[in-house]
Amino acid sequence: MDFQIEVNNKLISVNEGETLLVALRNNGFKIPTLCHMNRFAPTGACRLCVVEVEGKRDLITSCSYPAEKGMKVKTNSQRVMRARKSLVELLLSNHPDDCLYCQRNGNCELQWLAAEMNIKERKYFGAKNQQYPDYSSTSVARDPAKCVLCSRCVRICEEVQLVTAIDFISRGNQTTVNSAFEKGLNQSSCIHCGQCIQVCPTAALFDISHVEKVQAALQRKDKKVIFFISPSVIASTIQSTDLKPRNLVAGRLASALKRSGAFKVFDLGAASDIHILEEAEQLVDMLGNKSEKPFPLISSCCPSWQKYVEMYRPDTLRQLATIKSPQHIMGSMLKTMYADEAGIDVEQMYTVAVMPCLAKKHEASLDENTHKGLSEVDAVLTVRELFQLLKSFGLNLEQMEEDILDIPFDNSSAAACKLGYSGGKAEAVAAEVYRLMHNDTLENFKFVQPKSATAKKETKVQIGKKMVGFAWVSSIQEAEKYLTALKEEERNDIHYLEVMACPEGCAGGGGQPISRGFTSVHARKKICLDLEKTKDFSFPNQNPLIKTESQNKLPDRMRIPYKNWYVKTFNEK
């Protein structure tokens, strides 16, 4: 039921149950916040959202106060403006003065607030935070001196990812955000998803950058630098730059990277096609009782999910598909088959993955992802780092002519684009399973995704005489909830489960450009769907590369020995 309230002498309509902050923002009033996050319960911790309500002695936090019929609110009175400005000035009192050198310079919420409130000088002087930055992790770095105690990172790590790698320590003005026992993040339960970076308003959390070492490799004449780009990165580039026509953006990226000194630029989607085919074959074996794996078969391309399973669900390891992620399928092929075919010394080859995922940095550092003592992937650039690299070379994508991606990894199927969003991979695997079990045809194949946001993310596909269940979840919270429900309800109708650790999948990955809310995430998903329509072929088996290099010829090192890991972990437990 709608009702009206008066805001700054103007009547606005409000929905029953809305907080004052939501009501004000829905009606075009800009209210500053630092602690507030959509889809999370309000805390009122930062108090920047204070407003004046007639009849109330104190200012109230609009994020946690419900809108009430007939209330009169002032959002920009002298009292409110002074309170907000004082709060920001107090936050700046012990904040480092290194904005020019900061990773978030120009994209910092504290910086924006100071500019909006016309703060030109330091009014208060507080004791500086003496904690040093933490660079111990392979993916995420922390700088406690820049933390404003907004609680966003703590909440997303605890409530969405369920790992609580960081939390509040101490009390009062000694409060800090840190990992357990104040050890480095490398000794914490961090799964490297990077969601904390996505929500951090300052540079208290940021990526471990690979930009400088990629720049150094590009300058070396004895190195052949090979980039391979995820289809999700193409979608993110389009969303961030609005370049048109969209189907030429990959060519512009290839042109820019070659100008920077790249030897070759490949499409990672080719490896995604192989990955989809391999998972589908494993599921077909399970459906035909040719495998001892228990249902459901769980996707294994997300390194954050793998890390979580290893630490918290060792009993689930045997259900993971035993195929490496597309990143390391590509890395393996480049440093084995491709190096031999092209006559390149592996030690001269420098492979760079461009990904929407921060956890890929951690994955690239693992010992099992090496070849003859050399990493399969030497560096991983996030979308943010890709843009930074291009800027450092003075390259503007809008001014780039179109080049072509290099053969043999120059094209991929529409299915490869589906890995860029939650539910897409499940559909791609379902289509391939259907083809394998219907004599190479996809006639009458239907994969119906539920349209309601609250509906269970699962569907059934009639394959032969069997009704095969496919499900998909994004975020560790959703995965835990779904797996627990399957066990408690003793369900055996789900045969394949796609898990992505980041909300909405790679479209909301930790390496994506930092943005507030899910508007950009949904835009990236839509672009992925549009890119699927521009592909020359729809399904992985139609990829000419795979027709010549069958997925059955993949070396064993492209498969993951989860069975051995499971036995070891199970016995220790």
Coordinates of C-alpha atoms in Angstrom, one line a residue:
M1 CA 0.0 0.0 0.0
D2 CA 1.4 3.4 -1.0
F3 CA 1.4 6.5 1.1
Q4 CA 2.9 9.9 1.0
I5 CA 5.6 11.7 3.0
E6 CA 6.9 15.3 2.8
V7 CA 10.5 15.7 1.8
N8 CA 12.0 19.2 1.6
N9 CA 8.4 20.6 1.3
K10 CA 7.5 18.3 -1.5
L11 CA 5.2 15.3 -1.3
I12 CA 6.5 11.9 -2.6
S13 CA 5.0 8.5 -2.8
V14 CA 6.4 5.7 -0.7
N15 CA 5.9 1.9 -0.8
E16 CA 4.9 0.2 2.4
G17 CA 7.9 -1.4 4.2
E18 CA 10.5 0.7 2.5
T19 CA 13.3 2.3 4.5
L20 CA 13.6 6.1 4.3
L21 CA 16.8 5.8 2.3
V22 CA 15.2 3.6 -0.3
A23 CA 12.2 5.8 -0.6
L24 CA 14.3 8.9 -1.0
R25 CA 16.6 7.4 -3.6
N26 CA 13.6 6.0 -5.5
N27 CA 12.3 9.6 -5.8
G28 CA 15.6 11.1 -7.0
F29 CA 17.1 12.4 -3.7
K30 CA 20.8 11.7 -3.5
I31 CA 21.7 10.5 0.0
P32 CA 25.4 9.7 0.7
T33 CA 26.4 6.4 2.4
L34 CA 29.5 4.3 2.9
C35 CA 28.2 1.3 4.8
H36 CA 25.0 0.7 2.9
M37 CA 24.7 -2.2 0.4
N38 CA 21.7 -3.2 -1.6
R39 CA 20.2 -6.6 -0.6
F40 CA 21.9 -6.4 2.8
A41 CA 20.2 -5.5 6.1
P42 CA 21.1 -1.9 7.0
T43 CA 23.5 -1.2 9.9
G44 CA 23.6 2.6 10.1
A45 CA 27.3 2.4 10.9
C46 CA 28.7 5.2 8.8
R47 CA 25.8 7.7 9.7
L48 CA 26.4 9.6 6.5
C49 CA 22.8 9.0 5.5
V50 CA 21.4 11.1 8.4
V51 CA 18.3 13.2 7.8
E52 CA 16.2 15.5 9.9
V53 CA 12.7 14.4 10.7
E54 CA 10.1 16.7 12.2
G55 CA 9.4 15.7 15.8
K56 CA 12.7 13.9 16.3
R57 CA 15.3 15.5 18.5
D58 CA 18.3 13.8 16.9
L59 CA 19.2 13.2 13.3
I60 CA 18.2 9.7 12.2
T61 CA 20.0 7.3 9.9
S62 CA 17.7 6.9 6.8
C63 CA 19.1 3.5 5.8
S64 CA 17.7 1.8 9.0
Y65 CA 14.6 3.9 9.7
P66 CA 11.3 2.9 8.1
A67 CA 9.3 5.4 6.2
E68 CA 6.1 6.4 8.0
K69 CA 2.9 7.9 6.7
G70 CA 2.8 11.7 7.2
M71 CA 6.4 12.2 8.3
K72 CA 8.2 15.4 7.3
V73 CA 11.8 15.0 6.3
K74 CA 14.6 17.4 5.5
T75 CA 17.6 16.0 3.6
N76 CA 19.6 19.2 3.1
S77 CA 19.1 21.4 6.1
Q78 CA 22.0 23.2 7.6
R79 CA 22.1 20.8 10.5
V80 CA 22.2 17.7 8.2
M81 CA 24.8 19.2 5.9
R82 CA 27.1 20.1 8.8
A83 CA 26.8 16.7 10.3
R84 CA 27.7 14.9 7.1
K85 CA 30.6 17.2 6.4
S86 CA 32.0 16.7 9.9
L87 CA 31.7 12.9 9.5
V88 CA 33.7 13.0 6.3
E89 CA 36.3 15.4 7.8
L90 CA 36.8 13.0 10.7
L91 CA 37.3 10.0 8.3
L92 CA 39.9 12.1 6.5
S93 CA 41.7 13.1 9.8
N94 CA 43.8 9.9 9.8
H95 CA 43.5 8.9 6.2
P96 CA 46.8 8.8 4.1
D97 CA 47.5 11.8 1.9
D98 CA 48.6 9.7 -1.1
C99 CA 45.7 10.1 -3.5
L100 CA 48.0 10.8 -6.4
Y101 CA 49.6 7.3 -6.0
C102 CA 46.5 5.4 -4.9
Q103 CA 45.0 2.6 -6.9
R104 CA 41.6 4.1 -6.6
N105 CA 42.4 7.7 -7.4
G106 CA 39.5 9.0 -9.3
N107 CA 37.3 6.1 -8.4
C108 CA 37.2 6.4 -4.6
E109 CA 34.0 7.0 -2.7
L110 CA 35.7 8.9 0.1
Q111 CA 37.3 11.2 -2.5
W112 CA 33.9 11.7 -4.2
L113 CA 32.3 12.6 -0.8
A114 CA 35.0 15.1 0.0
A115 CA 34.6 16.8 -3.4
E116 CA 30.8 16.9 -3.1
M117 CA 31.0 18.4 0.4
N118 CA 33.5 21.0 -0.8
I119 CA 36.2 19.9 1.7
K120 CA 39.4 21.8 0.7
E121 CA 41.6 21.3 3.8
R122 CA 42.2 19.0 6.7
K123 CA 40.3 20.3 9.7
Y124 CA 41.0 17.6 12.2
F125 CA 44.3 15.8 12.7
G126 CA 44.2 12.2 14.0
A127 CA 46.9 9.6 14.7
K128 CA 47.8 7.7 11.5
N129 CA 47.2 4.0 11.3
Q130 CA 50.5 2.3 11.8
Q131 CA 49.6 -1.0 10.2
Y132 CA 51.5 -2.0 7.1
P133 CA 50.0 -3.2 3.8
D134 CA 49.6 -7.0 3.4
Y135 CA 50.9 -8.3 0.1
S136 CA 51.1 -12.0 1.2
S137 CA 48.2 -13.2 -0.9
T138 CA 48.5 -14.2 -4.6
S139 CA 45.4 -12.2 -5.5
V140 CA 44.2 -9.7 -2.9
A141 CA 46.2 -7.0 -1.1
R142 CA 45.2 -5.0 2.0
D143 CA 46.1 -1.5 3.1
P144 CA 44.5 -1.1 6.6
A145 CA 45.5 2.6 6.7
K146 CA 42.9 3.3 4.1
C147 CA 40.1 1.4 5.8
V148 CA 37.0 3.5 6.8
L149 CA 35.4 0.6 8.8
C150 CA 32.3 0.6 6.6
S151 CA 31.9 -3.2 7.2
R152 CA 31.1 -4.0 3.5
C153 CA 34.0 -6.4 3.0
V154 CA 33.4 -8.2 6.3
R155 CA 29.7 -8.6 5.4
I156 CA 30.1 -9.9 1.9
C157 CA 32.9 -12.3 3.0
E158 CA 30.8 -13.6 5.9
E159 CA 27.2 -13.5 4.6
V160 CA 27.6 -14.1 0.8
Q161 CA 30.9 -16.2 0.6
L162 CA 30.6 -17.8 4.1
V163 CA 34.4 -17.9 4.7
T164 CA 34.9 -14.9 7.1
A165 CA 38.5 -14.5 6.0
I166 CA 38.5 -11.0 7.5
D167 CA 36.6 -9.5 10.4
F168 CA 36.6 -6.7 13.0
I169 CA 39.4 -6.9 15.6
S170 CA 39.6 -4.9 18.9
R171 CA 37.2 -2.1 19.9
G172 CA 36.7 1.6 20.0
N173 CA 39.2 3.7 18.1
Q174 CA 41.5 0.7 18.0
T175 CA 39.1 -1.3 15.8
T176 CA 40.6 -2.6 12.5
V177 CA 39.6 -5.1 9.9
N178 CA 42.1 -8.0 9.7
S179 CA 42.4 -11.7 9.1
A180 CA 42.4 -14.2 12.0
F181 CA 45.3 -13.7 14.5
E182 CA 46.4 -10.7 12.4
K183 CA 48.2 -13.1 10.0
G184 CA 48.5 -12.4 6.3
L185 CA 45.7 -13.2 3.9
N186 CA 47.8 -16.1 2.6
Q187 CA 47.3 -17.8 6.0
S188 CA 43.5 -17.1 6.1
S189 CA 40.5 -18.9 4.7
C190 CA 40.4 -16.5 1.7
I191 CA 39.1 -18.1 -1.5
H192 CA 40.4 -15.3 -3.7
C193 CA 37.1 -14.3 -5.2
G194 CA 37.8 -10.6 -4.9
Q195 CA 34.2 -9.6 -3.9
C196 CA 35.7 -7.6 -1.0
I197 CA 37.5 -5.4 -3.6
Q198 CA 34.3 -4.9 -5.5
V199 CA 32.5 -3.5 -2.5
C200 CA 35.4 -1.6 -0.8
P201 CA 34.8 2.2 -1.1
T202 CA 38.5 3.0 -0.9
A203 CA 41.8 1.3 -1.7
A204 CA 41.9 -0.7 1.6
L205 CA 41.5 -3.8 -0.6
F206 CA 43.0 -4.1 -4.1
D207 CA 44.4 -6.6 -6.5
I208 CA 47.9 -8.0 -6.6
S209 CA 48.8 -6.4 -9.9
H210 CA 50.5 -8.2 -12.7
V211 CA 50.7 -5.1 -15.0
E212 CA 54.3 -4.3 -14.3
K213 CA 55.6 -7.8 -15.0
V214 CA 53.6 -8.0 -18.2
Q215 CA 55.0 -4.6 -19.2
A216 CA 58.5 -5.9 -18.5
A217 CA 57.9 -9.0 -20.6
L218 CA 56.6 -7.0 -23.5
Q219 CA 59.9 -5.0 -23.5
R220 CA 62.1 -8.1 -23.6
K221 CA 63.2 -9.2 -27.0
D222 CA 63.9 -12.7 -25.9
K223 CA 60.2 -13.2 -24.8
K224 CA 57.2 -14.0 -27.0
V225 CA 54.3 -12.7 -25.1
I226 CA 51.0 -14.5 -25.9
F227 CA 47.7 -13.1 -24.7
F228 CA 44.5 -15.0 -24.5
I229 CA 41.2 -13.2 -23.8
S230 CA 38.1 -14.5 -22.1
P231 CA 34.8 -13.8 -24.0
S232 CA 33.6 -12.3 -20.7
V233 CA 36.3 -9.7 -21.0
I234 CA 35.0 -8.7 -24.4
A235 CA 31.6 -8.2 -22.9
S236 CA 33.1 -6.1 -20.1
T237 CA 35.1 -4.0 -22.5
I238 CA 31.9 -3.3 -24.5
Q239 CA 30.0 -2.4 -21.3
S240 CA 32.7 -0.1 -20.1
T241 CA 33.5 1.7 -23.3
D242 CA 30.2 1.3 -25.3
L243 CA 32.2 0.6 -28.4
K244 CA 30.3 -0.3 -31.6
P245 CA 29.9 -2.4 -33.6
R246 CA 30.2 -4.9 -30.8
N247 CA 31.4 -7.8 -32.9
L248 CA 34.6 -5.8 -33.8
V249 CA 35.7 -5.2 -30.2
A250 CA 37.8 -8.4 -30.0
G251 CA 39.6 -7.3 -33.1
R252 CA 40.3 -3.8 -31.6
L253 CA 41.7 -5.4 -28.4
A254 CA 43.9 -7.6 -30.5
S255 CA 45.2 -4.6 -32.4
A256 CA 45.9 -2.7 -29.2
L257 CA 47.7 -5.6 -27.6
K258 CA 49.9 -6.2 -30.7
R259 CA 50.8 -2.5 -30.8
S260 CA 52.0 -2.9 -27.2
G261 CA 54.3 -5.7 -28.3
A262 CA 52.2 -8.9 -28.1
F263 CA 53.4 -11.8 -30.2
K264 CA 50.0 -13.5 -30.6
V265 CA 46.5 -12.7 -29.3
F266 CA 44.1 -15.7 -28.9
D267 CA 40.5 -16.4 -28.0
L268 CA 40.2 -18.2 -24.7
G269 CA 36.8 -19.4 -25.9
A270 CA 38.5 -22.1 -27.9
A271 CA 39.6 -23.7 -24.6
S272 CA 36.1 -23.1 -23.1
D273 CA 34.7 -25.2 -25.9
I274 CA 37.0 -28.0 -25.0
H275 CA 36.1 -27.6 -21.3
I276 CA 32.4 -27.8 -22.1
L277 CA 32.9 -30.9 -24.3
E278 CA 34.9 -32.7 -21.6
E279 CA 32.4 -32.0 -18.8
A280 CA 29.6 -33.2 -21.0
E281 CA 31.4 -36.4 -21.8
Q282 CA 32.0 -37.0 -18.1
L283 CA 28.3 -36.5 -17.4
V284 CA 27.4 -38.9 -20.3
D285 CA 29.6 -41.6 -18.7
M286 CA 27.9 -41.1 -15.3
L287 CA 24.4 -41.3 -16.9
G288 CA 25.5 -44.5 -18.6
N289 CA 26.8 -46.0 -15.4
K290 CA 30.4 -45.9 -16.7
S291 CA 31.7 -43.9 -13.8
E292 CA 31.7 -44.3 -10.0
K293 CA 31.2 -40.6 -9.4
P294 CA 28.2 -39.7 -7.3
F295 CA 25.5 -37.3 -8.7
P296 CA 25.4 -34.4 -9.2
L297 CA 28.5 -33.8 -11.3
I298 CA 29.7 -30.3 -10.2
S299 CA 31.4 -27.9 -12.5
S300 CA 35.1 -27.2 -11.8
C301 CA 36.0 -24.1 -13.8
C302 CA 35.7 -21.7 -10.8
P303 CA 38.9 -21.6 -8.8
S304 CA 37.3 -19.9 -5.8
W305 CA 34.7 -22.7 -5.6
Q306 CA 37.5 -25.3 -5.9
K307 CA 39.4 -23.6 -3.0
Y308 CA 36.2 -23.5 -0.9
V309 CA 35.5 -27.2 -1.5
E310 CA 39.1 -28.2 -0.6
M311 CA 38.9 -26.3 2.7
Y312 CA 35.2 -26.8 3.8
R313 CA 33.6 -29.6 1.7
P314 CA 36.3 -32.3 1.1
D315 CA 33.5 -34.9 0.8
T316 CA 32.4 -33.0 -2.3
L317 CA 35.8 -33.2 -4.1
R318 CA 34.9 -36.5 -5.8
Q319 CA 31.8 -34.9 -7.4
L320 CA 33.9 -32.2 -9.2
A321 CA 34.5 -32.6 -12.9
T322 CA 38.1 -33.7 -13.4
I323 CA 39.0 -31.2 -16.1
K324 CA 41.1 -28.0 -15.6
S325 CA 39.6 -24.6 -16.2
P326 CA 39.7 -23.1 -19.7
Q327 CA 42.6 -20.8 -18.6
H328 CA 44.8 -23.8 -17.9
I329 CA 43.6 -25.9 -20.8
M330 CA 44.8 -23.0 -23.0
G331 CA 48.0 -22.6 -21.0
S332 CA 48.7 -26.4 -21.3
M333 CA 48.1 -26.4 -25.0
L334 CA 50.2 -23.3 -25.6
K335 CA 53.2 -24.7 -23.7
T336 CA 53.0 -28.2 -25.2
M337 CA 51.2 -28.7 -28.6
Y338 CA 51.4 -25.1 -29.8
A339 CA 55.0 -24.6 -28.8
D340 CA 56.0 -27.8 -30.6
E341 CA 54.0 -27.0 -33.7
A342 CA 55.2 -23.4 -33.9
G343 CA 58.8 -24.3 -33.0
I344 CA 59.0 -22.0 -30.0
D345 CA 61.2 -22.6 -27.0
V346 CA 58.8 -22.9 -24.0
E347 CA 61.2 -20.8 -21.9
Q348 CA 60.8 -17.9 -24.4
M349 CA 57.0 -18.1 -24.2
Y350 CA 55.3 -15.8 -21.8
T351 CA 51.5 -16.5 -21.5
V352 CA 49.1 -13.8 -20.2
A353 CA 45.5 -14.6 -19.4
V354 CA 43.0 -11.7 -19.5
M355 CA 40.1 -12.7 -17.2
P356 CA 37.2 -11.2 -15.3
C357 CA 38.2 -13.3 -12.3
L358 CA 40.7 -12.4 -9.5
A359 CA 41.0 -16.0 -8.3
K360 CA 42.7 -16.9 -11.6
K361 CA 45.8 -15.3 -10.3
H362 CA 45.8 -17.8 -7.4
E363 CA 45.1 -20.6 -9.8
A364 CA 48.0 -19.7 -12.0
S365 CA 50.3 -19.9 -9.0
L366 CA 49.5 -23.5 -8.0
D367 CA 52.2 -26.1 -8.4
E368 CA 49.9 -28.5 -10.3
N369 CA 49.5 -25.8 -13.0
T370 CA 53.1 -26.0 -14.1
H371 CA 54.9 -27.6 -17.0
K372 CA 58.6 -28.7 -16.6
G373 CA 58.9 -26.2 -13.8
L374 CA 57.4 -23.4 -15.7
S375 CA 53.9 -22.0 -15.0
E376 CA 51.3 -22.8 -17.7
V377 CA 50.1 -19.2 -17.3
D378 CA 52.8 -16.6 -16.4
A379 CA 50.5 -13.7 -15.6
V380 CA 46.8 -13.0 -15.2
L381 CA 45.3 -9.5 -15.9
T382 CA 41.9 -8.6 -14.7
V383 CA 39.7 -6.3 -16.8
R384 CA 40.8 -3.4 -14.6
E385 CA 44.4 -4.2 -15.2
L386 CA 43.9 -4.7 -19.0
F387 CA 42.5 -1.1 -19.2
Q388 CA 45.5 0.1 -17.1
L389 CA 48.0 -1.7 -19.4
L390 CA 46.5 -0.1 -22.5
K391 CA 46.5 3.4 -20.9
S392 CA 50.1 3.0 -19.9
F393 CA 51.0 2.4 -23.6
G394 CA 48.8 5.4 -24.6
L395 CA 46.4 3.1 -26.6
N396 CA 42.8 4.1 -27.1
L397 CA 40.4 1.4 -28.2
E398 CA 38.1 3.9 -29.9
Q399 CA 41.0 4.8 -32.2
M400 CA 42.2 1.3 -32.9
E401 CA 41.6 -0.3 -36.3
E402 CA 40.3 -3.8 -36.3
D403 CA 42.8 -6.7 -36.4
I404 CA 42.1 -10.4 -36.3
L405 CA 42.7 -12.9 -33.5
D406 CA 45.5 -15.3 -34.4
I407 CA 45.1 -18.9 -35.6
P408 CA 44.6 -21.6 -34.5
F409 CA 42.8 -20.2 -31.4
D410 CA 40.9 -17.4 -33.4
N411 CA 37.3 -18.5 -32.9
S412 CA 34.9 -20.1 -30.5
S413 CA 31.3 -21.2 -30.3
A414 CA 28.4 -19.2 -28.9
A415 CA 28.5 -21.7 -26.0
A416 CA 31.8 -20.3 -24.9
C417 CA 30.2 -17.0 -24.2
K418 CA 27.7 -18.7 -21.9
L419 CA 30.5 -19.2 -19.3
G420 CA 30.3 -15.5 -18.7
Y421 CA 27.1 -15.6 -16.6
S422 CA 25.4 -17.9 -14.1
G423 CA 23.3 -20.6 -15.8
G424 CA 25.0 -20.3 -19.1
K425 CA 27.4 -23.1 -18.6
A426 CA 24.7 -25.5 -17.4
E427 CA 22.8 -24.8 -20.7
A428 CA 26.0 -25.4 -22.8
V429 CA 26.7 -28.7 -21.0
A430 CA 23.1 -29.8 -21.4
A431 CA 23.1 -29.1 -25.1
E432 CA 26.3 -31.1 -25.5
V433 CA 25.0 -34.0 -23.5
Y434 CA 21.9 -34.0 -25.6
R435 CA 23.9 -34.1 -28.8
L436 CA 26.1 -36.9 -27.6
M437 CA 23.1 -39.1 -26.6
H438 CA 21.0 -38.2 -29.7
N439 CA 23.4 -39.2 -32.5
D440 CA 24.9 -35.8 -33.0
T441 CA 21.7 -33.9 -33.4
L442 CA 20.1 -31.1 -31.3
E443 CA 16.6 -31.4 -32.8
N444 CA 13.9 -30.8 -30.1
F445 CA 16.5 -29.7 -27.5
K446 CA 14.9 -27.4 -25.0
F447 CA 16.5 -25.7 -22.0
V448 CA 14.0 -23.6 -20.1
Q449 CA 15.4 -21.2 -17.5
P450 CA 13.0 -20.0 -14.8
K451 CA 12.0 -16.4 -15.4
S452 CA 11.2 -15.6 -11.7
A453 CA 14.1 -14.4 -9.7
T454 CA 12.8 -16.3 -6.6
A455 CA 12.4 -19.6 -8.5
K456 CA 14.8 -22.5 -8.0
K457 CA 17.6 -22.2 -10.6
E458 CA 17.1 -25.6 -12.1
T459 CA 15.5 -27.3 -15.1
K460 CA 14.9 -30.8 -16.5
V461 CA 15.8 -31.9 -20.0
Q462 CA 14.5 -35.0 -21.7
I463 CA 17.5 -36.8 -23.0
G464 CA 16.7 -40.2 -24.5
K465 CA 14.5 -42.0 -22.1
K466 CA 15.9 -40.2 -19.1
M467 CA 14.9 -36.9 -17.6
V468 CA 18.2 -35.2 -16.7
G469 CA 18.2 -32.4 -14.1
F470 CA 20.5 -29.4 -14.4
A471 CA 20.9 -26.7 -11.7
W472 CA 23.1 -23.6 -11.3
V473 CA 24.0 -21.3 -8.4
S474 CA 26.2 -18.3 -7.9
S475 CA 27.9 -17.3 -4.6
I476 CA 29.1 -19.7 -2.0
Q477 CA 26.0 -19.0 0.1
E478 CA 23.7 -20.2 -2.7
A479 CA 25.9 -23.3 -3.3
E480 CA 25.9 -24.3 0.3
K481 CA 22.1 -23.8 0.6
Y482 CA 21.4 -25.8 -2.5
L483 CA 23.8 -28.7 -1.7
T484 CA 22.4 -28.9 1.8
A485 CA 18.9 -29.0 0.5
L486 CA 19.7 -31.8 -2.0
K487 CA 21.1 -33.9 0.9
E488 CA 18.3 -33.1 3.4
E489 CA 15.5 -33.7 0.9
E490 CA 17.3 -36.9 -0.4
R491 CA 16.9 -35.7 -4.0
N492 CA 18.4 -37.7 -6.8
D493 CA 16.9 -35.8 -9.8
I494 CA 19.7 -33.3 -10.2
H495 CA 22.6 -34.7 -12.3
Y496 CA 24.6 -31.6 -13.0
L497 CA 25.3 -28.5 -10.9
E498 CA 27.0 -25.4 -12.1
V499 CA 28.7 -23.4 -9.3
M500 CA 30.2 -19.9 -9.7
A501 CA 31.5 -18.3 -6.5
C502 CA 30.7 -14.7 -7.6
P503 CA 27.2 -13.4 -7.6
E504 CA 25.7 -13.7 -11.1
G505 CA 28.8 -15.7 -12.2
C506 CA 31.8 -14.1 -14.1
A507 CA 29.6 -11.1 -15.0
G508 CA 30.0 -10.1 -11.4
G509 CA 33.6 -11.4 -11.0
G510 CA 36.1 -9.9 -8.7
G511 CA 38.3 -8.7 -11.6
Q512 CA 35.5 -6.7 -13.3
P513 CA 35.5 -2.9 -13.3
I514 CA 34.4 -1.6 -9.9
S515 CA 30.8 -0.5 -10.0
R516 CA 28.0 -0.1 -7.5
G517 CA 24.9 -2.4 -7.5
F518 CA 24.0 -5.0 -10.1
T519 CA 23.1 -2.7 -13.0
S520 CA 26.5 -3.2 -14.6
V521 CA 26.5 -7.0 -13.9
H522 CA 23.1 -7.4 -15.7
A523 CA 24.3 -5.3 -18.6
R524 CA 27.4 -7.6 -19.0
K525 CA 25.1 -10.6 -19.0
K526 CA 23.0 -9.1 -21.7
I527 CA 26.0 -8.3 -23.8
C528 CA 27.2 -11.9 -23.5
L529 CA 23.8 -13.0 -24.8
D530 CA 24.2 -10.5 -27.7
L531 CA 27.7 -11.7 -28.5
E532 CA 26.4 -15.3 -28.8
K533 CA 24.4 -14.2 -31.8
T534 CA 27.5 -12.9 -33.6
K535 CA 29.3 -16.2 -33.5
D536 CA 29.8 -18.3 -36.7
F537 CA 28.8 -21.5 -34.9
S538 CA 26.7 -22.3 -31.9
F539 CA 28.1 -25.5 -30.3
P540 CA 31.6 -26.6 -29.2
N541 CA 31.7 -29.6 -31.5
Q542 CA 31.4 -27.3 -34.5
N543 CA 34.7 -25.6 -33.7
P544 CA 37.2 -26.5 -36.5
L545 CA 40.0 -26.7 -33.9
I546 CA 38.3 -29.4 -32.0
K547 CA 37.4 -31.3 -35.1
T548 CA 41.1 -31.7 -35.8
E549 CA 42.4 -31.8 -32.2
S550 CA 39.7 -34.0 -30.5
Q551 CA 39.1 -33.5 -26.8
N552 CA 39.9 -37.2 -26.4
K553 CA 43.5 -36.4 -27.2
L554 CA 43.9 -34.1 -24.3
P555 CA 47.0 -35.0 -22.2
D556 CA 46.3 -36.3 -18.7
R557 CA 47.9 -33.2 -17.3
M558 CA 44.8 -31.2 -18.4
R559 CA 42.7 -33.3 -16.0
I560 CA 42.5 -32.7 -12.2
P561 CA 43.3 -35.6 -9.9
Y562 CA 40.5 -35.0 -7.5
K563 CA 40.0 -38.6 -6.8
N564 CA 43.5 -38.8 -5.2
W565 CA 42.9 -35.6 -3.4
Y566 CA 39.7 -36.9 -2.0
V567 CA 41.2 -40.1 -0.7
K568 CA 44.0 -38.2 1.0
T569 CA 41.7 -35.7 2.6
F570 CA 39.1 -38.3 3.6
N571 CA 41.6 -40.5 5.3
E572 CA 43.1 -37.5 7.2
K573 CA 39.6 -36.5 8.4

